[in-house]
Coordinates of C-alpha atoms and ligand atoms in Angstrom, one line a residue:
G1 CA -43.7 -87.5 193.5
K2 CA -44.3 -88.4 189.8
R3 CA -43.2 -92.1 190.0
D4 CA -44.6 -95.1 191.9
F5 CA -41.1 -96.9 193.6
S6 CA -43.1 -100.2 193.9
L7 CA -43.4 -99.7 190.0
T8 CA -40.2 -98.4 188.8
R9 CA -36.4 -99.7 189.7
E10 CA -35.7 -95.9 188.6
P11 CA -33.3 -94.6 191.3
G12 CA -34.8 -92.4 193.5
G13 CA -32.2 -90.5 195.5
S14 CA -31.8 -92.9 198.6
R15 CA -28.1 -94.0 197.6
D16 CA -25.4 -91.3 198.3
V17 CA -22.7 -90.9 195.5
P18 CA -19.4 -89.5 196.9
V19 CA -18.8 -85.7 195.7
A20 CA -16.0 -85.8 192.6
D21 CA -13.1 -83.3 192.1
Y22 CA -15.5 -81.9 189.2
P23 CA -19.4 -81.9 188.9
R24 CA -21.0 -84.6 186.7
F25 CA -22.8 -84.6 183.8
V26 CA -24.8 -87.6 181.7
I27 CA -26.8 -87.9 179.0
Q28 CA -28.9 -90.8 178.8
K29 CA -30.8 -91.5 175.5
H30 CA -34.4 -92.1 176.3
D31 CA -36.8 -93.8 174.0
A32 CA -39.9 -93.0 175.2
T33 CA -43.0 -92.4 173.4
R34 CA -40.8 -89.2 171.8
L35 CA -36.9 -90.3 171.4
H36 CA -35.2 -87.7 173.3
Y37 CA -31.8 -87.1 174.8
D38 CA -31.9 -86.4 178.7
L39 CA -28.9 -83.9 179.7
R40 CA -28.4 -83.8 183.3
L41 CA -25.5 -81.7 184.9
E42 CA -24.9 -81.8 188.5
V43 CA -25.4 -78.1 190.3
D44 CA -25.3 -78.2 194.1
G45 CA -25.7 -82.0 194.6
T46 CA -28.7 -82.5 192.3
F47 CA -28.9 -83.0 188.6
K48 CA -30.0 -80.3 186.6
S49 CA -32.1 -81.9 183.6
W50 CA -32.9 -80.9 180.2
A51 CA -35.0 -82.9 177.2
V52 CA -33.0 -82.5 174.4
T53 CA -35.6 -83.7 171.4
R54 CA -33.1 -84.0 168.7
G55 CA -30.2 -84.8 170.7
P56 CA -27.1 -82.8 171.5
S57 CA -24.8 -81.6 168.3
L58 CA -21.0 -80.6 167.7
D59 CA -22.3 -78.2 165.1
P60 CA -22.2 -74.7 166.2
K61 CA -24.8 -74.0 163.8
Q62 CA -27.3 -76.6 165.0
K63 CA -29.5 -75.0 167.9
R64 CA -31.2 -78.0 170.0
L65 CA -34.1 -77.9 171.5
A66 CA -33.6 -78.6 175.2
V67 CA -36.7 -78.8 177.4
E68 CA -36.2 -78.0 181.2
V69 CA -37.4 -80.9 183.0
E70 CA -37.4 -81.7 186.8
D71 CA -34.0 -82.0 188.7
H72 CA -33.0 -85.7 189.4
P73 CA -30.9 -87.4 192.2
V74 CA -27.5 -87.8 190.9
D75 CA -27.9 -91.9 191.4
Y76 CA -30.3 -91.3 188.7
G77 CA -27.1 -91.3 186.2
D78 CA -26.3 -94.7 186.4
L79 CA -29.6 -95.8 185.0
E80 CA -30.0 -97.9 182.1
G81 CA -32.7 -100.7 181.3
T82 CA -36.2 -100.2 180.7
I83 CA -38.9 -97.9 182.5
P84 CA -42.3 -99.6 183.1
K85 CA -44.8 -98.0 180.8
G86 CA -47.2 -95.7 182.5
Q87 CA -44.0 -94.6 184.8
Y88 CA -43.3 -90.9 184.3
G89 CA -40.7 -91.2 181.1
G90 CA -41.5 -94.7 180.5
G91 CA -39.1 -96.5 178.2
T92 CA -35.8 -97.4 177.6
V93 CA -33.1 -95.8 178.8
M94 CA -28.9 -96.1 177.8
V95 CA -26.3 -94.0 179.3
W96 CA -25.4 -92.1 175.9
D97 CA -22.3 -90.3 177.3
R98 CA -21.0 -89.4 180.6
G99 CA -18.1 -87.2 182.0
F100 CA -17.3 -83.9 184.1
W101 CA -18.4 -80.6 183.2
T102 CA -17.0 -77.2 184.4
A103 CA -19.0 -73.7 184.4
D104 CA -17.6 -71.1 182.1
N105 CA -19.4 -67.8 183.3
G106 CA -19.4 -67.9 187.3
D107 CA -21.7 -69.9 189.7
P108 CA -23.5 -72.8 187.7
A109 CA -26.9 -71.6 189.7
A110 CA -26.8 -68.0 189.3
A111 CA -26.2 -68.6 185.5
L112 CA -29.2 -70.7 185.3
R113 CA -31.2 -68.5 186.8
K114 CA -30.4 -65.7 184.6
G115 CA -31.0 -68.1 181.7
E116 CA -27.6 -68.5 179.6
L117 CA -25.1 -70.9 181.4
K118 CA -21.8 -71.4 179.4
F119 CA -19.7 -74.2 180.3
T120 CA -17.3 -77.3 179.2
L121 CA -17.8 -81.0 178.6
G122 CA -15.4 -83.8 179.3
G123 CA -17.0 -86.8 178.1
D124 CA -16.2 -89.3 175.5
K125 CA -18.8 -88.4 173.0
L126 CA -18.9 -84.6 173.5
K127 CA -16.0 -82.1 174.5
G128 CA -15.7 -78.6 174.9
S129 CA -17.4 -75.6 175.1
F130 CA -20.9 -75.1 175.0
V131 CA -23.8 -72.7 175.8
L132 CA -27.5 -73.2 177.0
V133 CA -29.9 -70.4 176.7
R134 CA -33.6 -70.1 178.1
M135 CA -36.0 -68.6 175.8
A136 CA -38.8 -66.8 176.4
R137 CA -41.6 -68.9 178.3
D138 CA -43.8 -70.6 176.0
R139 CA -47.6 -70.1 175.6
T140 CA -48.2 -73.4 175.0
G141 CA -49.5 -73.7 178.7
S142 CA -46.7 -76.6 179.5
G143 CA -45.4 -74.7 182.4
R144 CA -41.8 -75.7 181.0
N145 CA -38.9 -73.7 180.0
N146 CA -37.5 -74.3 176.8
W147 CA -33.6 -73.9 176.2
L148 CA -31.5 -73.7 173.3
L149 CA -28.3 -76.2 173.5
I150 CA -25.4 -74.7 171.2
K151 CA -21.9 -75.9 170.9
H152 CA -19.3 -73.2 170.6
A153 CA -17.0 -72.9 168.1
D154 CA -13.9 -74.5 169.3
E155 CA -11.2 -77.7 168.6
W156 CA -14.1 -80.1 169.3
A157 CA -16.5 -78.7 166.8
T158 CA -17.6 -80.2 163.8
A159 CA -19.8 -79.2 160.9
Ligands
MN1 MN1 -36.8 -88.7 179.9

């Protein structure tokens, strides 16, 4: 509903994506009005999505703001290229990392509702254990939920 598909070639969920052995994740570097990294985790057949403003970090001391955005269809994970100006999130998109992930604290949909999702990524750039923690709802009226994306200390962590 935020897009005019006669103007943008962004995937709209019309293509069936086969179920894989593990849920997918993708991080799309999005050079929009403000550069950000869109983290997408496949949960129950859709991509739960966050815009990570400074990009993910492998340093457990770095807490990265991750602004929750609307769910995206799983076929969106293949998108690279330029989204026309004026379309929601216009700008240039490249796949920065992708792979599979596992939830580490039970059912991921329930963990997200509770506001704390522990998970492990198996990507090319990002590997190992992370947590997404929901912060108190902001009062700026944006209506968005702000989360923090934090790397856990493990063999994949770096300073
Ligand atoms: Mn984006």
